[in-house]
C-alpha atoms as one frame of an Amber mdcrd trajectory, in Angstrom:
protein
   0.000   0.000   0.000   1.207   3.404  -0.966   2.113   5.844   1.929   1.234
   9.627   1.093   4.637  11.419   1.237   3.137  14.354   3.346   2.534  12.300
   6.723   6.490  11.220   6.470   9.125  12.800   6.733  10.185  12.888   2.999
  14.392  13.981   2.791  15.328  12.183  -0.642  18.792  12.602  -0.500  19.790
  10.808   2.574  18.606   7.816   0.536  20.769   8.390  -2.074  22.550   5.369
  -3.791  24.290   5.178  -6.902  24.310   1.393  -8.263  24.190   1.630 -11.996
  22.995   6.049 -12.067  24.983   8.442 -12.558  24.746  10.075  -9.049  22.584
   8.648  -6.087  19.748   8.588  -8.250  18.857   4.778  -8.004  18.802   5.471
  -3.990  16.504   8.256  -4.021  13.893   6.456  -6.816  13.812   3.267  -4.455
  12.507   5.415  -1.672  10.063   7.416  -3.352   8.523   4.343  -4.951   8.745
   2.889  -1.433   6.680   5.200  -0.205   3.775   5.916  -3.287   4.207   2.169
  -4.296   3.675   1.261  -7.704   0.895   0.215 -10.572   2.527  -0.948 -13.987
   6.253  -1.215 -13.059   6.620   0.781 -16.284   9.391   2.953 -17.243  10.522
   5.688 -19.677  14.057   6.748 -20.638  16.144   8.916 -22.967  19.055   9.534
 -23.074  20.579   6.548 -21.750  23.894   6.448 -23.808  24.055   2.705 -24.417
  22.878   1.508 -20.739  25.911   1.689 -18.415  24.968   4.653 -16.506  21.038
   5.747 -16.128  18.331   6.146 -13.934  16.298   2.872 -15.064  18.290   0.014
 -15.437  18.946  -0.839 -11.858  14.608  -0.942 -11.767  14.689  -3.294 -14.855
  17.386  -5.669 -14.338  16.993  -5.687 -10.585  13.395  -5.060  -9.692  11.556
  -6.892 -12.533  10.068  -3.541 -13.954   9.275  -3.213 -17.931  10.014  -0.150
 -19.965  10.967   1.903 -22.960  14.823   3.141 -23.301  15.947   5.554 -26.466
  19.294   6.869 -27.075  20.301   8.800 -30.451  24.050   8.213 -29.504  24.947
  12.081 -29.756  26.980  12.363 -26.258  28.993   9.797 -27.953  30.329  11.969
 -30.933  31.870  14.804 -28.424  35.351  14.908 -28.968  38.096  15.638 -26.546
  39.555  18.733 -28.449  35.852  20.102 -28.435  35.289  20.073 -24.532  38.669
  21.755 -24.048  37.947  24.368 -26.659  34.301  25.131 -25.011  35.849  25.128
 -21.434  38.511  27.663 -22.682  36.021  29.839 -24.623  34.328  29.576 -20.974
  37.350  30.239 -18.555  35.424  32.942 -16.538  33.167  31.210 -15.685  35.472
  28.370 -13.900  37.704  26.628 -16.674  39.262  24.168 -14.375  35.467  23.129
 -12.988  34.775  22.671 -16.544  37.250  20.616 -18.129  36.960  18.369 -14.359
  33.601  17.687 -15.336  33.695  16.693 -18.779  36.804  14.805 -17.883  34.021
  12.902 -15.585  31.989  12.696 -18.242  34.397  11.007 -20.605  35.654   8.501
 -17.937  31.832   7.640 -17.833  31.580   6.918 -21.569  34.713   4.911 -21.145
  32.964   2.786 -18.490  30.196   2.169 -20.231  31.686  -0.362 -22.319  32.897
  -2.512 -19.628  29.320  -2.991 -18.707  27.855  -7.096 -17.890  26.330  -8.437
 -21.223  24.464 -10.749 -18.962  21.085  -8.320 -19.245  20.637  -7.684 -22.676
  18.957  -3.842 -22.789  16.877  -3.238 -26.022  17.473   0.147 -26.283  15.799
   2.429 -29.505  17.721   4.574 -31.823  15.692   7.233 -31.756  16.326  11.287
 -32.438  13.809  12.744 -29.273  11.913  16.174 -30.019   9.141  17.782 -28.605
   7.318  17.021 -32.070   7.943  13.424 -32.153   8.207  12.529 -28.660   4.394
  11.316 -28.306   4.068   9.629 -31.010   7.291   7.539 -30.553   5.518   6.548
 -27.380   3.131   5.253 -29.507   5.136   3.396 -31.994   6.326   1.424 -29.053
   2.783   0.796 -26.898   3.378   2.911 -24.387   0.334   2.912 -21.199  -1.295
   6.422 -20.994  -0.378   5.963 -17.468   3.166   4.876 -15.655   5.006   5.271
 -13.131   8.299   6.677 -14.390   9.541   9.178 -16.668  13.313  10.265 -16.951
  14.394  12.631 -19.450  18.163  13.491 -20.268  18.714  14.872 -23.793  21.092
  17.269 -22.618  19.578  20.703 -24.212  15.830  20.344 -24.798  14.488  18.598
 -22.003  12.047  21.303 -21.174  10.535  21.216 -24.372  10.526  17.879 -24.547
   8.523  17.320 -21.486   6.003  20.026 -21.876   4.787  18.294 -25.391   3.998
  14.938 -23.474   0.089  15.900 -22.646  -1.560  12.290 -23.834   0.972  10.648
 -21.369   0.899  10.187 -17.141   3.844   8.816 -15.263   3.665   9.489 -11.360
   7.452  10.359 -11.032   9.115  12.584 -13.161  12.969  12.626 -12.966  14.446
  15.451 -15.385  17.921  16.934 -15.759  18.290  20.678 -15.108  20.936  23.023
 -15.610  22.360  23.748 -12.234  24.775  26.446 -13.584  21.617  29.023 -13.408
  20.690  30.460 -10.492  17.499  28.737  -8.268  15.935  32.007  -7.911  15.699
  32.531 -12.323  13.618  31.117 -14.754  15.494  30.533 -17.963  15.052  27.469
 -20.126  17.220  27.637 -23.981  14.668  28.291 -27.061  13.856  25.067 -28.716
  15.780  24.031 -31.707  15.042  19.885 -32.376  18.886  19.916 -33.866  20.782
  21.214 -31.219  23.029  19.207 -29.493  24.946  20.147 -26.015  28.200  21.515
 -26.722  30.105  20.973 -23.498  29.514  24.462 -22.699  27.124  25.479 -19.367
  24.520  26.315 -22.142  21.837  23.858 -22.110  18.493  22.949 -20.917  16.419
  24.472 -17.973  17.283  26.270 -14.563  15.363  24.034 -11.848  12.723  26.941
 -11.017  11.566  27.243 -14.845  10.956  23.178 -14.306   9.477  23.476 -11.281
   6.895  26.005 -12.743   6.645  23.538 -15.610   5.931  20.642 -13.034   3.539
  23.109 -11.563   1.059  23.686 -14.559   1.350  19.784 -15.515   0.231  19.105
 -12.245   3.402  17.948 -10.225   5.412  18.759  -7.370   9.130  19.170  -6.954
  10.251  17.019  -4.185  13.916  17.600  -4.313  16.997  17.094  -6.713  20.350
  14.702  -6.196  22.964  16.333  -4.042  25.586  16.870  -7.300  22.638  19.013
  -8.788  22.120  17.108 -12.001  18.601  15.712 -11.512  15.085  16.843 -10.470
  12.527  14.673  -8.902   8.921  15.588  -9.750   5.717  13.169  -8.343   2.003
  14.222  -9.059   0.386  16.245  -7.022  -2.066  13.601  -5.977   0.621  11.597
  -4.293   2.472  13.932  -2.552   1.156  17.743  -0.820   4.392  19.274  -0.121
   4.452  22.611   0.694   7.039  23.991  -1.427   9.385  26.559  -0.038
């Protein structure tokens, strides 16, 4: 039975765990489904580079959920010489942070391909835009309603999730762009061919998502402590009070 997340206290990241995310996303997911429960077991994912690290696979391979995952392969074709360039072009605003993270991210690509072939992930080549997006959930029979949604197209995944109006998951986990400041509203203009550049230009500040959440009828119930990932559940299972 599900437990409604305003008579508990509800602090997401000390349950963070990271056993095949990217942060201590698998942690947090675990308890909020713990305490909402679940219907379908069904999940949603893009963006998942080809498995290794995302915000789904622990529930499929380890919790016997179902689910869609769709990759175009783009974070693959950054080069080396074009994160240094973009961290350089960006050396006010913290060079050395810059090229440390996409050195991260690299070392995560890397990774990916030591990954078990034991689970075999059928993930879709697919090119995500806002124009598309419902009816490749279509193509592939996805329920009207589910329990999870995680988006991570690294530039338009605002857009992207404001087009999905036929669809309902309960949980909503979105990347936003933590470079922004909480207290602004900014989100890039749609363009369905633009690709993330290495550069802090991308995506969404967290309050223009939360406002998002907020006319699509869901609440913000915290993000992962390295400030890469929002977590969103419909208003009907949890009354926070926002602050």
């Amino acid at each position: 039975m599900s437990e409604n997340l305003d008579s508990v206290e509800f602090d997401i990241n000390s349950h963070e765990k990271k056993i095949y995310s990217q942060n201590g996303e698998d942690g947090i997911l675990e308890f909020i489904f713990s305490k909402i429960g679940t219907t379908n077991k069904f999940s949603i994912e893009f963006g998942v580079g080809n498995g290794f690290e995302c915000n789904t696979v622990y529930l499929l391979e380890k919790k016997g959920w179902q689910g869609l995952m769709m990759d175009y392969g783009a974070d693959q074709k950054i080069q080396w010489k074009d994160v240094i360039r973009k961290a350089w072009s960006n050396r006010d605003l913290k060079f050395i942070d810059n090229v440390r993270k996409y050195t991260k991210f690299f070392k995560k690509i890397i990774k990916r391909k030591e990954r078990s072939t034991y689970f075999h992930l059928d993930i879709k080549i697919e090119k995500v835009t806002a124009e598309n997006i419902q009816n490749l959930f279509q193509k592939y029979n996805v329920p009207k309603n589910f329990d999870l949604l995680s988006i991570d197209i690294d530039y338009n995944d605002y857009w992207v999730w404001k087009a999905i109006v036929d669809y309902s998951p309960r949980v909503v986990v979105i990347e936003f762009n933590s470079s922004i400041p909480p207290n602004e509203s900014r989100v890039v203009p749609y363009d369905p061919d633009a690709k993330w550049d290495g550069t802090n230009y991308f995506g969404a500040s967290l309050l223009a998502l939360k406002n998002l959440g907020l006319e699509k009828g869901y609440t913000l119930v915290g993000c992962d402590n390295n400030g890469v990932n929002a977590f969103f559940c419909k208003n009907n299972l949890c009354h926070l009070h926002n602050s």
